[in-house]
PDB file of C-alpha atoms in Angstrom:
ATOM      1  CA  MET A 458      -0.120  -0.181   0.062  1.00 52.00           C
ATOM      2  CA  LEU A 459       1.137   3.546  -1.233  1.00 58.00           C
ATOM      3  CA  SER A 460       0.365   4.876   2.380  1.00 59.00           C
ATOM      4  CA  MET A 461       2.290   2.401   4.183  1.00 61.00           C
ATOM      5  CA  GLY A 462       5.596   2.866   2.156  1.00 67.00           C
ATOM      6  CA  ASN A 463       5.732   6.553   2.113  1.00 71.00           C
ATOM      7  CA  SER A 464       5.283   9.138   5.039  1.00 73.00           C
ATOM      8  CA  GLN A 465       3.714  11.583   2.776  1.00 75.00           C
ATOM      9  CA  TYR A 466       0.702   9.320   2.792  1.00 71.00           C
ATOM     10  CA  CYS A 467       1.048   7.550   5.684  1.00 72.00           C
ATOM     11  CA  LYS A 468      -2.823   9.781   6.624  1.00 75.00           C
ATOM     12  CA  MET A 469      -4.517   8.505   2.582  1.00 78.00           C
ATOM     13  CA  ALA A 470      -8.035   6.713   3.518  1.00 81.00           C
ATOM     14  CA  THR A 471     -11.074   5.585   1.538  1.00 84.00           C
ATOM     15  CA  THR A 472     -14.408   4.225   1.695  1.00 89.00           C
ATOM     16  CA  LEU A 473     -16.192   1.388   0.950  1.00 90.00           C
ATOM     17  CA  SER A 474     -19.580  -0.193   0.509  1.00 92.00           C
ATOM     18  CA  GLY A 475     -20.817  -3.161  -1.043  1.00 90.00           C
ATOM     19  CA  LEU A 476     -23.091  -6.659  -1.078  1.00 90.00           C
ATOM     20  CA  HIS A 477     -21.813 -10.102  -0.698  1.00 90.00           C
ATOM     21  CA  ILE A 478     -25.513 -12.083  -2.372  1.00 85.00           C
ATOM     22  CA  THR A 479     -25.946 -15.363  -1.793  1.00 83.00           C
ATOM     23  CA  ARG A 480     -28.944 -17.624  -2.750  1.00 78.00           C
ATOM     24  CA  ASP A 481     -31.145 -16.720   0.834  1.00 80.00           C
ATOM     25  CA  LYS A 482     -29.522 -13.558   1.904  1.00 85.00           C
ATOM     26  CA  ILE A 483     -27.545 -10.167   1.115  1.00 87.00           C
ATOM     27  CA  TRP A 484     -25.129  -9.419   3.325  1.00 91.00           C
ATOM     28  CA  LEU A 485     -23.706  -5.041   3.084  1.00 93.00           C
ATOM     29  CA  PHE A 486     -20.718  -3.891   4.505  1.00 94.00           C
ATOM     30  CA  ASN A 487     -19.374  -0.357   4.592  1.00 94.00           C
ATOM     31  CA  ILE A 488     -17.466   1.583   6.451  1.00 93.00           C
ATOM     32  CA  GLY A 489     -16.880   5.597   5.715  1.00 90.00           C
ATOM     33  CA  ASN A 490     -19.269   7.893   3.863  1.00 91.00           C
ATOM     34  CA  THR A 491     -20.316   5.579   0.827  1.00 93.00           C
ATOM     35  CA  ARG A 492     -23.904   4.791   0.679  1.00 93.00           C
ATOM     36  CA  VAL A 493     -26.006   1.716  -0.621  1.00 94.00           C
ATOM     37  CA  TYR A 494     -29.560   2.541  -1.272  1.00 94.00           C
ATOM     38  CA  SER A 495     -32.347   0.059  -2.261  1.00 91.00           C
ATOM     39  CA  LEU A 496     -35.107   0.852  -4.987  1.00 91.00           C
ATOM     40  CA  GLN A 497     -38.575   0.671  -4.056  1.00 89.00           C
ATOM     41  CA  ASN A 498     -41.301   0.379  -6.386  1.00 86.00           C
ATOM     42  CA  GLY A 499     -38.653   1.313  -9.101  1.00 84.00           C
ATOM     43  CA  LYS A 500     -38.643   4.647  -8.087  1.00 85.00           C
ATOM     44  CA  TYR A 501     -37.955   5.673  -4.619  1.00 93.00           C
ATOM     45  CA  LEU A 502     -34.225   5.094  -2.483  1.00 95.00           C
ATOM     46  CA  LYS A 503     -34.082   3.938   0.707  1.00 93.00           C
ATOM     47  CA  GLN A 504     -30.990   4.847   2.578  1.00 94.00           C
ATOM     48  CA  LEU A 505     -29.627   0.978   3.826  1.00 93.00           C
ATOM     49  CA  THR A 506     -26.357   3.074   5.591  1.00 92.00           C
ATOM     50  CA  LYS A 507     -25.045   4.814   8.144  1.00 91.00           C
ATOM     51  CA  ASP A 508     -22.312   7.267   7.114  1.00 90.00           C
ATOM     52  CA  ASP A 509     -19.878   6.664   9.325  1.00 90.00           C
ATOM     53  CA  SER A 510     -19.003  11.165   9.178  1.00 88.00           C
ATOM     54  CA  THR A 511     -18.791  13.734  11.857  1.00 89.00           C
ATOM     55  CA  LEU A 512     -22.021  14.986  10.276  1.00 88.00           C
ATOM     56  CA  ASN A 513     -23.742  12.100  10.959  1.00 87.00           C
ATOM     57  CA  HIS A 514     -22.760  12.014  14.090  1.00 88.00           C
ATOM     58  CA  LEU A 515     -23.712  15.543  15.108  1.00 90.00           C
ATOM     59  CA  LEU A 516     -27.257  14.862  13.579  1.00 88.00           C
ATOM     60  CA  LEU A 517     -27.938  11.699  15.394  1.00 88.00           C
ATOM     61  CA  THR A 518     -26.574  13.364  18.973  1.00 89.00           C
ATOM     62  CA  GLU A 519     -29.065  16.138  17.427  1.00 89.00           C
ATOM     63  CA  ARG A 520     -26.135  18.807  18.116  1.00 90.00           C
ATOM     64  CA  LEU A 521     -27.094  19.915  14.951  1.00 88.00           C
ATOM     65  CA  THR A 522     -30.292  20.753  12.620  1.00 88.00           C
ATOM     66  CA  GLU A 523     -31.133  19.472   9.163  1.00 85.00           C
ATOM     67  CA  GLU A 524     -31.533  23.626   8.251  1.00 88.00           C
ATOM     68  CA  GLU A 525     -27.473  23.683  10.336  1.00 87.00           C
ATOM     69  CA  ALA A 526     -25.896  20.610   8.527  1.00 84.00           C
ATOM     70  CA  LYS A 527     -27.029  22.486   4.969  1.00 81.00           C
ATOM     71  CA  ASN A 528     -23.810  24.363   5.545  1.00 84.00           C
ATOM     72  CA  PHE A 529     -21.545  22.294   7.724  1.00 86.00           C
ATOM     73  CA  ASN A 530     -18.218  22.548   6.443  1.00 85.00           C
ATOM     74  CA  ARG A 531     -16.786  19.543   7.387  1.00 83.00           C
ATOM     75  CA  LYS A 532     -19.089  17.037   5.171  1.00 77.00           C
ATOM     76  CA  ASN A 533     -16.382  14.933   3.964  1.00 77.00           C
ATOM     77  CA  GLU A 534     -14.420  14.443   7.676  1.00 85.00           C
ATOM     78  CA  ILE A 535     -15.225  10.823   8.432  1.00 85.00           C
ATOM     79  CA  THR A 536     -14.957   8.676  11.540  1.00 87.00           C
ATOM     80  CA  ALA A 537     -14.412   5.481  10.093  1.00 86.00           C
ATOM     81  CA  CYS A 538     -12.390   4.402   7.134  1.00 81.00           C
ATOM     82  CA  PHE A 539      -9.583   1.891   5.662  1.00 80.00           C
ATOM     83  CA  GLY A 540      -6.158   3.550   6.410  1.00 79.00           C
ATOM     84  CA  GLY A 541      -6.209   7.244   7.731  1.00 79.00           C
ATOM     85  CA  GLY A 542      -2.919   6.356  10.095  1.00 74.00           C
ATOM     86  CA  SER A 543      -4.857   4.630  12.396  1.00 80.00           C
ATOM     87  CA  ARG A 544      -6.125   0.785  12.907  1.00 83.00           C
ATOM     88  CA  ASP A 545      -8.981   2.636  15.197  1.00 86.00           C
ATOM     89  CA  LEU A 546     -10.836   4.180  12.194  1.00 86.00           C
ATOM     90  CA  PHE A 547     -11.295   0.808  10.956  1.00 87.00           C
ATOM     91  CA  GLN A 548     -14.585  -0.088  11.875  1.00 87.00           C
ATOM     92  CA  LEU A 549     -16.435  -2.086   9.140  1.00 89.00           C
ATOM     93  CA  LYS A 550     -20.279  -2.385   9.615  1.00 92.00           C
ATOM     94  CA  ILE A 551     -21.906  -5.934   8.001  1.00 93.00           C
ATOM     95  CA  ILE A 552     -25.351  -6.507   8.700  1.00 90.00           C
ATOM     96  CA  SER A 553     -27.779  -8.939   6.365  1.00 89.00           C
ATOM     97  CA  ILE A 554     -30.787  -7.232   4.537  1.00 81.00           C
ATOM     98  CA  GLU A 555     -33.925  -8.631   2.798  1.00 72.00           C
ATOM     99  CA  ALA A 556     -33.025 -10.958  -0.075  1.00 67.00           C
ATOM    100  CA  LYS A 557     -35.878  -9.469  -1.859  1.00 72.00           C
ATOM    101  CA  LEU A 558     -34.481  -6.538  -2.437  1.00 70.00           C
ATOM    102  CA  SER A 559     -34.859  -6.055  -6.361  1.00 78.00           C
ATOM    103  CA  SER A 560     -32.483  -2.486  -6.878  1.00 89.00           C
ATOM    104  CA  ILE A 561     -29.534  -0.897  -5.153  1.00 91.00           C
ATOM    105  CA  VAL A 562     -27.644   1.671  -5.730  1.00 94.00           C
ATOM    106  CA  ILE A 563     -24.424   2.874  -4.257  1.00 95.00           C
ATOM    107  CA  THR A 564     -23.149   6.586  -4.526  1.00 96.00           C
ATOM    108  CA  SER A 565     -20.264   8.097  -3.361  1.00 93.00           C
ATOM    109  CA  ASP A 566     -19.879  11.400  -1.095  1.00 91.00           C
ATOM    110  CA  GLY A 567     -19.434  12.899  -4.803  1.00 93.00           C
ATOM    111  CA  ILE A 568     -22.472  12.272  -6.189  1.00 96.00           C
ATOM    112  CA  HIS A 569     -24.998  12.076  -3.089  1.00 94.00           C
ATOM    113  CA  ASP A 570     -23.344  15.649  -1.445  1.00 90.00           C
ATOM    114  CA  TYR A 571     -24.338  17.801  -4.496  1.00 94.00           C
ATOM    115  CA  VAL A 572     -27.346  15.193  -5.863  1.00 97.00           C
ATOM    116  CA  SER A 573     -31.041  15.210  -3.585  1.00 95.00           C
ATOM    117  CA  ILE A 574     -32.441  12.081  -2.811  1.00 96.00           C
ATOM    118  CA  ASP A 575     -35.498  13.374  -4.588  1.00 97.00           C
ATOM    119  CA  ARG A 576     -33.286  14.439  -7.948  1.00 98.00           C
ATOM    120  CA  MET A 577     -31.738  11.032  -7.689  1.00 97.00           C
ATOM    121  CA  GLU A 578     -35.016   9.303  -7.575  1.00 97.00           C
ATOM    122  CA  GLU A 579     -36.358  11.606 -10.866  1.00 97.00           C
ATOM    123  CA  ILE A 580     -33.512  10.792 -12.872  1.00 97.00           C
ATOM    124  CA  ILE A 581     -33.546   6.988 -11.970  1.00 95.00           C
ATOM    125  CA  THR A 582     -37.533   7.176 -12.609  1.00 95.00           C
ATOM    126  CA  GLU A 583     -36.790   8.774 -16.068  1.00 95.00           C
ATOM    127  CA  ASN A 584     -34.063   6.867 -17.176  1.00 95.00           C
ATOM    128  CA  GLY A 585     -34.016   3.730 -15.371  1.00 91.00           C
ATOM    129  CA  ILE A 586     -30.984   1.447 -14.223  1.00 91.00           C
ATOM    130  CA  SER A 587     -28.809   2.451 -16.817  1.00 93.00           C
ATOM    131  CA  GLU A 588     -25.895   3.836 -17.807  1.00 95.00           C
ATOM    132  CA  ARG A 589     -26.949   6.432 -18.821  1.00 97.00           C
ATOM    133  CA  THR A 590     -28.387   7.404 -15.537  1.00 96.00           C
ATOM    134  CA  CYS A 591     -24.879   7.161 -14.132  1.00 97.00           C
ATOM    135  CA  TYR A 592     -23.643   9.485 -16.427  1.00 97.00           C
ATOM    136  CA  LEU A 593     -26.465  11.794 -15.717  1.00 98.00           C
ATOM    137  CA  MET A 594     -26.051  11.723 -11.771  1.00 97.00           C
ATOM    138  CA  ILE A 595     -22.496  12.134 -12.773  1.00 97.00           C
ATOM    139  CA  ASP A 596     -22.716  15.407 -14.735  1.00 97.00           C
ATOM    140  CA  GLU A 597     -25.423  16.811 -12.444  1.00 97.00           C
ATOM    141  CA  ALA A 598     -22.667  16.324  -9.266  1.00 97.00           C
ATOM    142  CA  ARG A 599     -20.617  18.165 -11.290  1.00 97.00           C
ATOM    143  CA  ALA A 600     -22.744  21.071 -12.361  1.00 97.00           C
ATOM    144  CA  ASN A 601     -23.384  21.463  -8.786  1.00 96.00           C
ATOM    145  CA  GLY A 602     -20.137  21.987  -7.864  1.00 95.00           C
ATOM    146  CA  SER A 603     -18.695  18.319  -6.772  1.00 93.00           C
ATOM    147  CA  GLN A 604     -14.684  17.859  -7.248  1.00 91.00           C
ATOM    148  CA  ASP A 605     -14.712  14.738  -5.380  1.00 86.00           C
ATOM    149  CA  ASP A 606     -14.924  11.401  -6.405  1.00 88.00           C
ATOM    150  CA  ALA A 607     -18.443  11.140  -8.337  1.00 93.00           C
ATOM    151  CA  SER A 608     -18.662   7.051  -7.997  1.00 94.00           C
ATOM    152  CA  ILE A 609     -22.059   5.099  -8.690  1.00 96.00           C
ATOM    153  CA  LEU A 610     -23.371   1.811  -9.263  1.00 94.00           C
ATOM    154  CA  LEU A 611     -26.488   0.849 -10.439  1.00 93.00           C
ATOM    155  CA  CYS A 612     -27.537  -2.718 -10.718  1.00 90.00           C
ATOM    156  CA  ASP A 613     -31.291  -4.559 -10.987  1.00 86.00           C
ATOM    157  CA  LEU A 614     -30.961  -7.617  -8.514  1.00 78.00           C
ATOM    158  CA  TYR A 615     -32.729 -10.747  -9.680  1.00 64.00           C
ATOM    159  CA  MET A 616     -32.802 -13.669  -6.662  1.00 50.00           C
ATOM    160  CA  ILE A 617     -32.731 -17.607  -7.739  1.00 39.00           C
TER     161      ILE A 617
END
């Protein structure tokens, strides 16, 4: 790893969210602020993960209101990650979820911090689970000022 061999990179960190799908169960794992959503009825997003971030902690402990969160200047400050210069930051969460999900959306903060959930739902409703939808969300995030990693994965799950 680059961060282990070079002191200038010793605090590099990354986040991760993903799924392990078996015949009867879906295991969701995440660390950081990459999000996993289920797409319900083909148009409504339900967030399945919780962000490991200072902002989310302050919201959950009611030390910050939703209104104050809009202008919070440390939105990208994560409290758990791979790397970051400390093994204490590695706090991977693993949960099992319903095996009946039909579609999954995974986004990095370069998408969901710049494209509202309502707008994401609108783009998916208009364009479906498609490569075009991914490009439209990335373009919208960039147009709204995102300079961060703008990654998105859309997939239909067909359980056997």
